[in-house]
XYZ file of N, CA and C in Angstrom:
252
model
N -12.753 -16.404 25.367
C -12.073 -16.941 24.211
C -11.839 -15.801 23.227
N -10.702 -15.820 22.583
C -10.384 -14.791 21.589
C -10.156 -15.433 20.232
N -10.368 -14.664 19.208
C -10.083 -15.082 17.836
C -8.940 -14.213 17.339
N -7.812 -14.820 17.089
C -6.633 -14.081 16.645
C -6.698 -13.889 15.136
N -6.471 -12.674 14.701
C -6.420 -12.355 13.276
C -4.986 -11.961 12.966
N -4.333 -12.738 12.119
C -2.944 -12.461 11.751
C -2.922 -11.625 10.472
N -2.144 -10.569 10.498
C -2.024 -9.684 9.337
C -0.557 -9.588 8.961
N -0.263 -9.851 7.695
C 1.100 -9.756 7.180
C 1.362 -8.301 6.780
N 2.308 -7.611 7.438
C 2.580 -6.209 7.088
C 2.941 -6.005 5.615
N 3.527 -7.024 4.970
C 3.861 -6.884 3.549
C 2.613 -6.849 2.675
N 1.501 -7.320 3.206
C 0.256 -7.324 2.441
C -0.533 -6.026 2.612
N -0.017 -5.115 3.413
C -0.695 -3.833 3.629
C -0.272 -2.864 2.524
N -1.255 -2.372 1.778
C -1.000 -1.426 0.687
C -1.843 -0.178 0.931
N -1.279 0.829 1.594
C -2.047 2.042 1.893
C -2.532 2.738 0.622
N -3.742 3.249 0.674
C -4.314 3.988 -0.452
C -4.351 5.464 -0.076
N -3.723 6.290 -0.915
C -3.698 7.738 -0.707
C -4.228 8.388 -1.978
N -5.344 9.087 -1.851
C -5.969 9.796 -2.976
C -6.144 8.897 -4.192
N -6.683 7.700 -3.979
C -7.008 6.794 -5.074
C -5.844 6.006 -5.642
N -4.682 6.071 -5.025
C -3.506 5.350 -5.514
C -2.963 4.473 -4.386
N -2.773 3.158 -4.661
C -2.244 2.293 -3.609
C -0.736 2.204 -3.717
N -0.122 2.117 -2.551
C 1.331 2.189 -2.424
C 1.901 0.958 -1.734
N 3.209 0.838 -1.783
C 3.941 -0.198 -1.052
C 4.778 0.491 0.020
N 5.002 -0.235 1.125
C 5.777 0.298 2.244
C 6.759 -0.758 2.738
N 7.556 -0.384 3.716
C 8.451 -1.336 4.381
C 8.001 -1.503 5.837
N 6.731 -1.721 6.050
C 6.202 -1.871 7.401
C 6.746 -3.142 8.048
N 7.060 -3.057 9.325
C 7.496 -4.233 10.083
C 6.402 -4.681 11.047
N 5.347 -3.912 11.120
C 4.209 -4.230 11.977
C 3.003 -3.457 11.495
N 1.908 -3.627 12.173
C 0.682 -2.926 11.806
C 0.720 -1.535 12.430
N 0.626 -0.483 11.608
C 0.684 0.866 12.176
C -0.556 1.174 13.015
N -0.365 1.967 14.030
C -1.486 2.415 14.861
C -2.230 3.531 14.133
N -3.540 3.649 14.329
C -4.259 4.772 13.733
C -3.598 6.091 14.135
N -3.368 6.939 13.150
C -2.725 8.225 13.398
C -1.213 8.193 13.274
N -0.633 6.995 13.180
C 0.825 6.870 13.046
C 1.251 7.256 11.636
N 2.334 7.997 11.523
C 2.862 8.366 10.223
C 3.538 7.180 9.554
N 3.319 7.032 8.260
C 3.986 5.989 7.479
C 4.529 6.606 6.201
N 5.621 6.038 5.713
C 6.240 6.526 4.485
C 6.212 5.417 3.441
N 5.766 5.750 2.247
C 5.677 4.793 1.151
C 7.046 4.661 0.489
N 7.235 3.617 -0.309
C 8.507 3.431 -1.007
C 8.838 4.626 -1.893
N 7.811 5.266 -2.461
C 8.019 6.403 -3.357
C 8.392 7.681 -2.605
N 8.325 7.646 -1.264
C 8.665 8.814 -0.460
C 7.468 9.583 0.071
N 6.276 9.288 -0.412
C 5.070 9.951 0.072
C 4.834 9.570 1.530
N 4.515 10.542 2.357
C 4.227 10.284 3.772
C 2.755 10.583 4.039
N 2.137 9.754 4.883
C 0.732 9.936 5.242
C 0.505 9.351 6.631
N -0.673 9.572 7.164
C -1.046 9.080 8.487
C -1.961 7.867 8.316
N -1.707 6.803 9.068
C -2.497 5.571 8.976
C -3.927 5.791 9.456
N -4.852 5.217 8.706
C -6.266 5.242 9.064
C -6.860 3.928 8.574
N -7.763 3.360 9.329
C -8.367 2.090 8.954
C -9.845 2.290 8.671
N -10.295 1.720 7.544
C -11.699 1.798 7.150
C -12.130 0.436 6.611
N -13.434 0.153 6.592
C -13.904 -1.122 6.044
C -13.681 -1.184 4.533
N -13.524 -2.400 4.018
C -13.307 -2.600 2.589
C -14.452 -2.017 1.768
N -15.657 -2.058 2.286
C -16.806 -1.518 1.556
C -16.634 -0.027 1.273
N -15.927 0.681 2.135
C -15.662 2.104 1.919
C -14.780 2.300 0.692
N -13.779 1.443 0.509
C -12.906 1.544 -0.658
C -13.695 1.291 -1.927
N -14.538 0.288 -1.893
C -15.330 -0.050 -3.080
C -16.252 1.097 -3.481
N -16.697 1.867 -2.516
C -17.592 2.990 -2.801
C -16.880 4.106 -3.560
N -15.547 4.143 -3.499
C -14.769 5.197 -4.157
C -14.070 4.711 -5.423
N -14.410 3.534 -5.926
C -13.798 3.007 -7.138
C -12.510 2.257 -6.841
N -11.952 1.679 -7.866
C -10.745 0.868 -7.737
C -9.517 1.775 -7.683
N -8.671 1.620 -6.660
C -7.458 2.444 -6.607
C -6.450 1.991 -7.660
N -5.618 2.913 -8.097
C -4.574 2.610 -9.074
C -3.253 2.415 -8.351
N -2.389 1.621 -8.950
C -1.083 1.318 -8.363
C -0.106 2.472 -8.580
N 0.662 2.808 -7.545
C 1.701 3.828 -7.666
C 2.851 3.250 -8.487
N 3.147 3.862 -9.600
C 4.215 3.362 -10.484
C 5.578 3.389 -9.816
N 5.849 4.454 -9.074
C 7.166 4.570 -8.421
C 7.348 3.504 -7.354
N 6.326 3.284 -6.532
C 6.415 2.235 -5.503
C 6.647 0.873 -6.152
N 5.912 0.594 -7.220
C 6.036 -0.708 -7.881
C 7.424 -0.887 -8.488
N 7.959 0.152 -9.125
C 9.298 0.065 -9.721
C 10.355 -0.180 -8.643
N 10.250 0.511 -7.517
C 11.207 0.335 -6.414
C 11.083 -1.069 -5.831
N 9.857 -1.530 -5.606
C 9.627 -2.871 -5.060
C 10.231 -3.935 -5.981
N 9.979 -3.821 -7.277
C 10.505 -4.797 -8.240
C 12.030 -4.796 -8.234
N 12.625 -3.621 -8.236
C 14.091 -3.526 -8.234
C 14.667 -4.163 -6.967
N 14.085 -3.857 -5.802
C 14.580 -4.392 -4.533
C 14.433 -5.908 -4.423
N 13.466 -6.482 -5.142
C 13.219 -7.921 -5.061
C 13.720 -8.683 -6.292
N 14.501 -8.016 -7.149
C 15.076 -8.675 -8.319
C 14.051 -9.102 -9.353
N 12.942 -8.386 -9.417
C 11.884 -8.682 -10.384
C 12.054 -7.737 -11.571
N 11.946 -8.283 -12.765
C 12.087 -7.467 -13.972
C 11.035 -6.357 -13.989
N 11.372 -5.218 -14.608
C 10.385 -4.137 -14.719
C 9.126 -4.629 -15.430
N 8.010 -4.035 -15.099
C 6.740 -4.420 -15.710
C 6.777 -4.147 -17.210
N 6.374 -5.142 -18.012
C 6.354 -4.934 -19.460
C 5.131 -4.138 -19.910
N 4.208 -3.892 -18.999
C 2.972 -3.183 -19.338
C 3.236 -1.687 -19.356
N 2.913 -1.066 -20.483
C 3.049 0.388 -20.581
C 1.709 0.996 -20.230
N 1.744 1.984 -19.385
C 0.506 2.644 -18.962
C 0.459 4.056 -19.510
N -0.750 4.487 -19.773
C -0.926 5.871 -20.218
C -0.728 6.810 -19.042
N -0.234 7.995 -19.317
C -0.045 9.007 -18.256
C -1.328 9.698 -17.931
């Protein structure tokens, strides 16, 4: 008997150097597969347990990825101003 785990590729937000990004994934990337974020940053996929992320603090959202995602989905720009 198997237990199927369904993962929505749109819910995958890769974290690179403490910043989480958005992508246009159509499937789950294989470990070692190159992926490109909406902001243009490219990295290699790696999977780790959630507890590992918690050990390194809360990742911050990539502003460029979020702005591109909002524009592509007809969502108004974020009214929240963030410090640089």
